[in-house]
Tab-separated table of C-alpha atoms in Angstrom:
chain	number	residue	atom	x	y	z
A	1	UNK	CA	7.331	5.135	10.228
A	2	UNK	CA	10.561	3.343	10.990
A	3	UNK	CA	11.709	-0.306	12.049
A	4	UNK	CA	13.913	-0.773	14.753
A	5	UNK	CA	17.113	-3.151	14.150
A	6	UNK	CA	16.572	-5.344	17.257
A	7	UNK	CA	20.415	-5.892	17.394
A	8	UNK	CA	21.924	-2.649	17.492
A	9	UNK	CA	18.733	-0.153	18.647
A	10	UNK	CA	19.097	1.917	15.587
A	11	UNK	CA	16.011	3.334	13.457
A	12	UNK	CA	15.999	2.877	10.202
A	13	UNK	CA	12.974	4.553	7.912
A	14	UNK	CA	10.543	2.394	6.641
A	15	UNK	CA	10.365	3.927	2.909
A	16	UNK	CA	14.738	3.441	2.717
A	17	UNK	CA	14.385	-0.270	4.110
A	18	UNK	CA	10.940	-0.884	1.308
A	19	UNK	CA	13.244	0.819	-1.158
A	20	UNK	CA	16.753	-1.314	-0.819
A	21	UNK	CA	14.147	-4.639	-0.744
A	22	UNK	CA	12.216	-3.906	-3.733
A	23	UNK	CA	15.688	-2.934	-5.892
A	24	UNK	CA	16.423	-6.922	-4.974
A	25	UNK	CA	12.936	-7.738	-5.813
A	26	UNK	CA	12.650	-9.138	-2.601
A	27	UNK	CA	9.072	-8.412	-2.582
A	28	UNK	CA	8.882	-9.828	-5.955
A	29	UNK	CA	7.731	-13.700	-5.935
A	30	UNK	CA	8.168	-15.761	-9.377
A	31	UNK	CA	5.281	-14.642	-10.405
A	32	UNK	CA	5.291	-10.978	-9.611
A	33	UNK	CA	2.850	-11.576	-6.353
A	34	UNK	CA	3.787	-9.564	-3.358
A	35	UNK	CA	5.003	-12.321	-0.955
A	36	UNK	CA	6.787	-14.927	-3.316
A	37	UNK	CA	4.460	-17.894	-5.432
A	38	UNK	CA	2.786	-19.382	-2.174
A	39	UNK	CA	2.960	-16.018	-0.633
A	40	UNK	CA	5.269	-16.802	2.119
A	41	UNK	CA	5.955	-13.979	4.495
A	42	UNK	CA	9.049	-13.501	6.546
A	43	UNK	CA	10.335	-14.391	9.871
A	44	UNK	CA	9.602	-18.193	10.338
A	45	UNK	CA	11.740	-21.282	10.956
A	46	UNK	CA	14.170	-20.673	7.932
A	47	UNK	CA	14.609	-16.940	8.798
A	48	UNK	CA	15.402	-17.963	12.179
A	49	UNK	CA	18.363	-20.779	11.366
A	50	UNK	CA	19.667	-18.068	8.705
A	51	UNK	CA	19.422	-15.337	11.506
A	52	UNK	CA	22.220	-17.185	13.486
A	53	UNK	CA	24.862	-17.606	10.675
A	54	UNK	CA	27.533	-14.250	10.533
A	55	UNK	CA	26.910	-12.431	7.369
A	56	UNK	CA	30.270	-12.990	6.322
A	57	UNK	CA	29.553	-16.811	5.726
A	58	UNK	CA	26.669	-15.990	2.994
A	59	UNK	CA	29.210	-15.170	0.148
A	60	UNK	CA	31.797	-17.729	-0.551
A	61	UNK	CA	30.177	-20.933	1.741
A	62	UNK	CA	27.181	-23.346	0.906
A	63	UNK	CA	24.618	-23.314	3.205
A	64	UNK	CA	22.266	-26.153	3.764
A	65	UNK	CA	19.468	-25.598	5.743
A	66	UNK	CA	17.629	-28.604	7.492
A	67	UNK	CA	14.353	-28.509	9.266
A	68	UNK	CA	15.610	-31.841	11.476
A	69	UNK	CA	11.997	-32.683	13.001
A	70	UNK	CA	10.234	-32.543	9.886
A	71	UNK	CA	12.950	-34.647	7.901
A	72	UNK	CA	12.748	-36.959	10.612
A	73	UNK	CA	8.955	-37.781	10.404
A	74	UNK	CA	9.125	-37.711	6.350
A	75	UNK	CA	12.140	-39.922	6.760
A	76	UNK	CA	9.689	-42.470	9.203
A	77	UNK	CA	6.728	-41.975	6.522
A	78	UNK	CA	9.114	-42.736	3.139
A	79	UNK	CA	12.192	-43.621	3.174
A	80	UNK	CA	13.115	-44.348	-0.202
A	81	UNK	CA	11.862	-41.180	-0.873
A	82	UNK	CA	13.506	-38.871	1.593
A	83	UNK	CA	16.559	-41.227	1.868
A	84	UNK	CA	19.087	-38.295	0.966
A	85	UNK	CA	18.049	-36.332	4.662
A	86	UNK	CA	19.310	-39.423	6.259
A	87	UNK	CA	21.962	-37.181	7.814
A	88	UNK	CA	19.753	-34.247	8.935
A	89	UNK	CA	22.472	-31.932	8.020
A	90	UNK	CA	24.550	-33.319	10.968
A	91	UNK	CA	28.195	-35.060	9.963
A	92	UNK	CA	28.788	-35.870	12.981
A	93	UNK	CA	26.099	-38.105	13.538
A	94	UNK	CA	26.829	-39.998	10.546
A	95	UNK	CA	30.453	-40.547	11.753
A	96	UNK	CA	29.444	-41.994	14.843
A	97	UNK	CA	26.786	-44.661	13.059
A	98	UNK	CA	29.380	-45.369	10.730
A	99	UNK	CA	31.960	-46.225	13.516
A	100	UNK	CA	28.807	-48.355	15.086
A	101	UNK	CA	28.645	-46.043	17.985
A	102	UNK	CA	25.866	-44.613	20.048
A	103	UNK	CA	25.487	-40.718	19.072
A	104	UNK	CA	24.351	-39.934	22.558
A	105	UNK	CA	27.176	-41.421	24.159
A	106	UNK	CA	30.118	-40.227	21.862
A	107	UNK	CA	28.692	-36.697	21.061
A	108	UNK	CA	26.368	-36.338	24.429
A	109	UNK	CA	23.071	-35.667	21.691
A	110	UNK	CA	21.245	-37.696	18.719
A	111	UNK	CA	18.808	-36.386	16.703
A	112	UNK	CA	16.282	-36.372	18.545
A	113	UNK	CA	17.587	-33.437	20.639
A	114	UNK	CA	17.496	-30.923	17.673
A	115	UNK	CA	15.107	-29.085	15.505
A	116	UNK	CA	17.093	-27.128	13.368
A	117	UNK	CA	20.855	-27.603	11.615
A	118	UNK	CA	22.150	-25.268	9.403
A	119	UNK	CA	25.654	-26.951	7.601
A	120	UNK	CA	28.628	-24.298	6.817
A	121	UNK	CA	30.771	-25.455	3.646
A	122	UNK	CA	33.135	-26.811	4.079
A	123	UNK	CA	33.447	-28.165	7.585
A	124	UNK	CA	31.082	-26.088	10.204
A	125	UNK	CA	27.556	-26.015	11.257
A	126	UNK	CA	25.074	-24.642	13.979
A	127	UNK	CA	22.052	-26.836	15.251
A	128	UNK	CA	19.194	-25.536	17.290
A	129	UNK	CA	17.491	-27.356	19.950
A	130	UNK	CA	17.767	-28.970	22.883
A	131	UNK	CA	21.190	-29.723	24.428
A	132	UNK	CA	22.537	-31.075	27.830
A	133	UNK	CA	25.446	-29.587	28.274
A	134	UNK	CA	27.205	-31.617	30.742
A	135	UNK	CA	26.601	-34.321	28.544
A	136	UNK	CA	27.790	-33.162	25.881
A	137	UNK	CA	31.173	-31.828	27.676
A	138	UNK	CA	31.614	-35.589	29.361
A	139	UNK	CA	31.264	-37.383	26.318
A	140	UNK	CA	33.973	-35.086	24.531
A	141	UNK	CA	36.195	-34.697	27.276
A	142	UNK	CA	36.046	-38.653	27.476
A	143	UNK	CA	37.359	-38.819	23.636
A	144	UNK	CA	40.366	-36.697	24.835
A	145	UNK	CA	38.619	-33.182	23.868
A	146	UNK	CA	39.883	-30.021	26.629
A	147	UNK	CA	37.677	-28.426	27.964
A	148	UNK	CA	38.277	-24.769	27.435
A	149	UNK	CA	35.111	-22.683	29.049
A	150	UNK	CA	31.922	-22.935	31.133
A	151	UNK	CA	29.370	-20.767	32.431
A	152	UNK	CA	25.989	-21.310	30.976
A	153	UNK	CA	27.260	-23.293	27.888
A	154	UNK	CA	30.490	-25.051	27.316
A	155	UNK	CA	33.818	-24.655	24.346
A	156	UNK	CA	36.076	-27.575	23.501
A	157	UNK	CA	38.491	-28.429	21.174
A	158	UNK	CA	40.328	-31.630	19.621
A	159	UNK	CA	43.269	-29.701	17.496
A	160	UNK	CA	41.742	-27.482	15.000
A	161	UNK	CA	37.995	-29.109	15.379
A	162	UNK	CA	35.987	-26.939	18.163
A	163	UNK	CA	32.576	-27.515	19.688
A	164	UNK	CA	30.596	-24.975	21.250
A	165	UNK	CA	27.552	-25.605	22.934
A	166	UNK	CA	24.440	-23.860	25.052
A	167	UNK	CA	21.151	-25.357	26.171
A	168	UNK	CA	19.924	-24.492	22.859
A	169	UNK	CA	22.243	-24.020	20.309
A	170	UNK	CA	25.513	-26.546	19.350
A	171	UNK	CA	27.890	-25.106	17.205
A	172	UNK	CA	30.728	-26.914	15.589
A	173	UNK	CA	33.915	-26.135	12.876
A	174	UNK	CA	35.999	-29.132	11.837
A	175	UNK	CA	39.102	-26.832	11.359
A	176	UNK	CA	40.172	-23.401	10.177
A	177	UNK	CA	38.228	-23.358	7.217
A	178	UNK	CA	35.575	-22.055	9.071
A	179	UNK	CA	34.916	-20.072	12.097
A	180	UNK	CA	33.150	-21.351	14.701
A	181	UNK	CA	29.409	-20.386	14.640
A	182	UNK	CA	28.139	-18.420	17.230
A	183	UNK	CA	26.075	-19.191	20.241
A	184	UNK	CA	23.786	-16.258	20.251
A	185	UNK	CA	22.452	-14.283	17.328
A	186	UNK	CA	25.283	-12.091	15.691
A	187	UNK	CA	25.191	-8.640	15.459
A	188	UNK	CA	24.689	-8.923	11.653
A	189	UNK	CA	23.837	-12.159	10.404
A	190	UNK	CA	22.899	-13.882	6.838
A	191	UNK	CA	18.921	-13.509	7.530
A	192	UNK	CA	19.728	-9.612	7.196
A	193	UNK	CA	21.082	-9.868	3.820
A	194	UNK	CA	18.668	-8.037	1.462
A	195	UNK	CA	19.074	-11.477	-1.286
A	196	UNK	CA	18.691	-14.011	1.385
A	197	UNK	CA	15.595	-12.530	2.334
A	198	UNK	CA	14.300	-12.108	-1.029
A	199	UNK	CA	15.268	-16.026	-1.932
A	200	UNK	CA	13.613	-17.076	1.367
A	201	UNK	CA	10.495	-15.119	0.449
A	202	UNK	CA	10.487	-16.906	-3.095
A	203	UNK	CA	10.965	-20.329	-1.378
A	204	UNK	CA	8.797	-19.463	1.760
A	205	UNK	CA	9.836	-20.534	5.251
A	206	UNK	CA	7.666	-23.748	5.084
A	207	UNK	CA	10.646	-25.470	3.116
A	208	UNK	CA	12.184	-28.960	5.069
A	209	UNK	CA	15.296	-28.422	3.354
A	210	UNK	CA	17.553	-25.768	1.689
A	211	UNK	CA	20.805	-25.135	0.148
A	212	UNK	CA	21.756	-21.406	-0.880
A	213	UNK	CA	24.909	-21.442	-3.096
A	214	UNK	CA	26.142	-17.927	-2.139
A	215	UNK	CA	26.629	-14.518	-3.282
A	216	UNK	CA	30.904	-13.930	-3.804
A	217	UNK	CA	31.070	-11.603	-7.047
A	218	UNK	CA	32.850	-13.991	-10.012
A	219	UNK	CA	31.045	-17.184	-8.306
A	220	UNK	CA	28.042	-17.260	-10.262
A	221	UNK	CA	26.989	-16.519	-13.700
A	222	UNK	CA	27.070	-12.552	-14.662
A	223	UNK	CA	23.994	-11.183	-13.357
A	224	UNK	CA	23.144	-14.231	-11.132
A	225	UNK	CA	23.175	-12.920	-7.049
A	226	UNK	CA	22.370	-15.486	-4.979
A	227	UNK	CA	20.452	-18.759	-5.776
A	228	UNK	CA	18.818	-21.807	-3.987
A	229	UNK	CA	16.674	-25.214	-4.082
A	230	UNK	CA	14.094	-25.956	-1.219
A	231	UNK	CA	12.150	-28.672	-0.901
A	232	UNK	CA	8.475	-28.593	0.601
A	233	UNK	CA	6.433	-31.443	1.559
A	234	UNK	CA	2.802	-31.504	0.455
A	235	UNK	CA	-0.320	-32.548	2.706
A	236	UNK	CA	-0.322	-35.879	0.980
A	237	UNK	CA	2.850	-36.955	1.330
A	238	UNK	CA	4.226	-35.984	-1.720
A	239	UNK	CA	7.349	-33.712	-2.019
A	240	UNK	CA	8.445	-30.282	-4.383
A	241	UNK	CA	11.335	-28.946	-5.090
A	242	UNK	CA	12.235	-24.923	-6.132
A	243	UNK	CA	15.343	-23.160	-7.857
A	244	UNK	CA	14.898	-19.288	-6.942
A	245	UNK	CA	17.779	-17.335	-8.859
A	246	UNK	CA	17.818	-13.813	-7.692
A	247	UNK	CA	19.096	-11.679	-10.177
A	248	UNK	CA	20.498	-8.283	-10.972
A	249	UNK	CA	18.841	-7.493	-14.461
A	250	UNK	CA	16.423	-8.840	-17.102
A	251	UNK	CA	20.018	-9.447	-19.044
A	252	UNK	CA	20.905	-11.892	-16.194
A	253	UNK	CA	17.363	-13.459	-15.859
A	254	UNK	CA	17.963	-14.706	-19.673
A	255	UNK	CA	21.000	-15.775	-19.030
A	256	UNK	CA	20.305	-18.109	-15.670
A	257	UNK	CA	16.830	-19.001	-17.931
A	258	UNK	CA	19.304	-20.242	-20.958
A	259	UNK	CA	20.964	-22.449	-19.056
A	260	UNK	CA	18.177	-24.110	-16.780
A	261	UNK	CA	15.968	-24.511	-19.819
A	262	UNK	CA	17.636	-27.426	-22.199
A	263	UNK	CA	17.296	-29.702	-18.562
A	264	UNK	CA	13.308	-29.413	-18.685
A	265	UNK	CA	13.102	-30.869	-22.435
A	266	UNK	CA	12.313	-34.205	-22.979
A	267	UNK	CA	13.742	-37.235	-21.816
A	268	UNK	CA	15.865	-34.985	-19.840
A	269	UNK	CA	16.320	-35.494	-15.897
A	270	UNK	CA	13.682	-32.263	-15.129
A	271	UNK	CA	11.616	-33.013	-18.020
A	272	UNK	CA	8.177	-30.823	-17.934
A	273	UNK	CA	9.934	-28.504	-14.745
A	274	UNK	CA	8.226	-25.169	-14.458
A	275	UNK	CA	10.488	-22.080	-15.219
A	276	UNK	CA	9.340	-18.963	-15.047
A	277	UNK	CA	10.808	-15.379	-15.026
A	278	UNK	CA	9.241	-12.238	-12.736
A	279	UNK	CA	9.014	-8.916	-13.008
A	280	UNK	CA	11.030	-5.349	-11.790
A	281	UNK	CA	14.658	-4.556	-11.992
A	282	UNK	CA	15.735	-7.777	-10.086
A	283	UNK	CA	14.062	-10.595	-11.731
A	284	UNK	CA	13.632	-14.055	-9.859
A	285	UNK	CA	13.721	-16.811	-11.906
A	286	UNK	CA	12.056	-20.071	-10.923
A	287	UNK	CA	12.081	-23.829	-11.647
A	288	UNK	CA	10.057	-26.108	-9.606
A	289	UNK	CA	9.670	-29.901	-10.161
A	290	UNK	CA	8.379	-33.002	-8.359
A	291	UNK	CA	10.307	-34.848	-6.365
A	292	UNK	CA	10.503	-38.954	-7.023
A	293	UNK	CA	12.766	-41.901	-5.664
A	294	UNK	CA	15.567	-41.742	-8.115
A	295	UNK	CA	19.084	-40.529	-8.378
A	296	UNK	CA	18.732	-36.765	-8.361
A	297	UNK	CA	14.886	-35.918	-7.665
A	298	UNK	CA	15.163	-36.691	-4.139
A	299	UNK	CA	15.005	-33.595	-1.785
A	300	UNK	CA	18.280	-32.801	-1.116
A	301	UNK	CA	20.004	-35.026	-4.147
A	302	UNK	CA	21.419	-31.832	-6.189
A	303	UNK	CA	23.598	-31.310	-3.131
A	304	UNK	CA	24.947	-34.494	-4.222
A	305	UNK	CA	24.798	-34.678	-8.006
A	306	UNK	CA	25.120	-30.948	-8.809
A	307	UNK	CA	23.900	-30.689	-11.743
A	308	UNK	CA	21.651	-27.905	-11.613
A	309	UNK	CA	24.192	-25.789	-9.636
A	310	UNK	CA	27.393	-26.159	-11.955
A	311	UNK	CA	24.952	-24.948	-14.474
A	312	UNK	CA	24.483	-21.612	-12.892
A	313	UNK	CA	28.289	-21.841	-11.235
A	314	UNK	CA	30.283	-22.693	-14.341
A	315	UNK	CA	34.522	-22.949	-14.303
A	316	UNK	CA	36.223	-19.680	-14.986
């Protein structure tokens, strides 16, 4: 058998592709289960974001993944819960309330127009949804952005800030720190990465909300790959969060353990957190707690605080 890349037409054999997934323990949830914990396949709403961000942004950027719709009905149901989506993921949209202007009319689309945004650290992202173009263009150009292509979508700039937008997809960099996401799928892009698809699996595709913290060698702790924190929301309104640490060897897996652990004691922040450790010769470790309205257990709040991640990113 073989599966065909749907980007580049190429074969590739089914038992080499099984092989390179299960050395990342891709197919390897927290618990060992075939899957991840809640058995989560591939190929949903997550996958999809991820599948329009170059591979070369995965190492040395943040990304933060935000399911917009979703955050905007939890956001409705609590707010003092789900306070800390109040951005959706979307700076500029937070600039424009904060200079008491209408969205629509200084950026030509609210948020209501878009389902998916996926923010690039430090100053880019790419949203999914629903755009009017020559809305967007004539509220730009009106700020004094050029206008620097058309023909089914639409590129401006404002000095080293760019906006690029389609029908469905807006894409934006606020300088050179970033390159500007593309409009259409890549020809390789993070979703392909063997570790981004094993942390998706482990915090399935049903998540509102994720930040993965990157895979540059020297980044994170020796043996530590690629980790992240989704949030999920459960059928009663209540909300979850999950660490997934991929790692490269049981020697690793101790090490990112080590340092989670002493914040699930006791009259700690994470007290009575679940941390666990799987199996195979790329162990995922796990921590999953509750979320609650306080400083640092709302979904999205270690973005914020960061104390979970400079445990597993220390100085050098």
């Amino acid at each position: 058998m073989a599966w065909h890349d749907r980007r580049t037409g190429r074969a590739v054999a089914a038992a080499v592709l099984a092989a390179g997934l299960a050395a990342c323990g891709a197919d390897t949830g927290p618990a060992g289960n075939a899957g991840g914990a809640d058995g989560a396949g591939s190929g949903g709403r997550l996958s999809a974001a991820l599948d329009g961000i170059p591979a070369g942004a995965g190492g040395e950027a943040a990304l933060t993944y935000v399911d917009v719709r979703e955050a905007r009905r939890l956001l409705g149901e609590d707010r003092e819960l789900y306070g800390g989506l109040d951005g959706f993921g979307i700076p500029e949209l937070a600039h424009a309330r904060y200079d008491g202007d209408s969205p629509r009319a200084a950026l030509g689309f609210d948020a209501a127009d878009v389902d998916t945004s996926v923010q690039i650290t430090p100053g880019a992202a790419r949203l999914t949804g629903r755009f009017d173009v020559a809305a967007v263009t004539a509220a730009l150009t009106k700020r004094g952005w050029k206008e620097e292509r058309t023909g089914g979508g639409a590129l401006l700039s404002d000095g080293p800030a760019r906006t690029a937008v389609s029908g469905g997809v807006r894409s934006s960099t606020a300088g050179p720190e970033n390159a500007l996401p593309p409009l259409t799928a890549p020809e390789r892009s993070v979703a392909d990465d063997p570790a981004y698809r094993s942390v998706v699996r482990c915090l399935g595709e049903d998540v509102f909300a994720a930040t993965f913290y990157g895979t540059r060698p020297g980044r994170n702790l020796p043996g530590l790959t690629l980790f992240a924190i989704g949030a999920r929301a459960g059928t009663d309104g209540s909300s979850r969060e999950r660490l997934c640490a991929l790692t490269a060897s049981a020697d690793g897996a101790r090490r990112v353990t080590d340092a989670l652990k002493p914040r699930t004691a006791g009259g700690e922040r994470f007290a009575g957190a679940t941390l666990r450790t799987g199996g195979g010769p790329a162990p995922m470790v796990t921590m999953e707690w509750p979320n609650r309205a306080g400083t640092g257990l709302r979904p999205g709040d270690q973005n914020r605080t960061g104390e979970l991640p400079r445990l597993l990113m220390p100085p050098r």
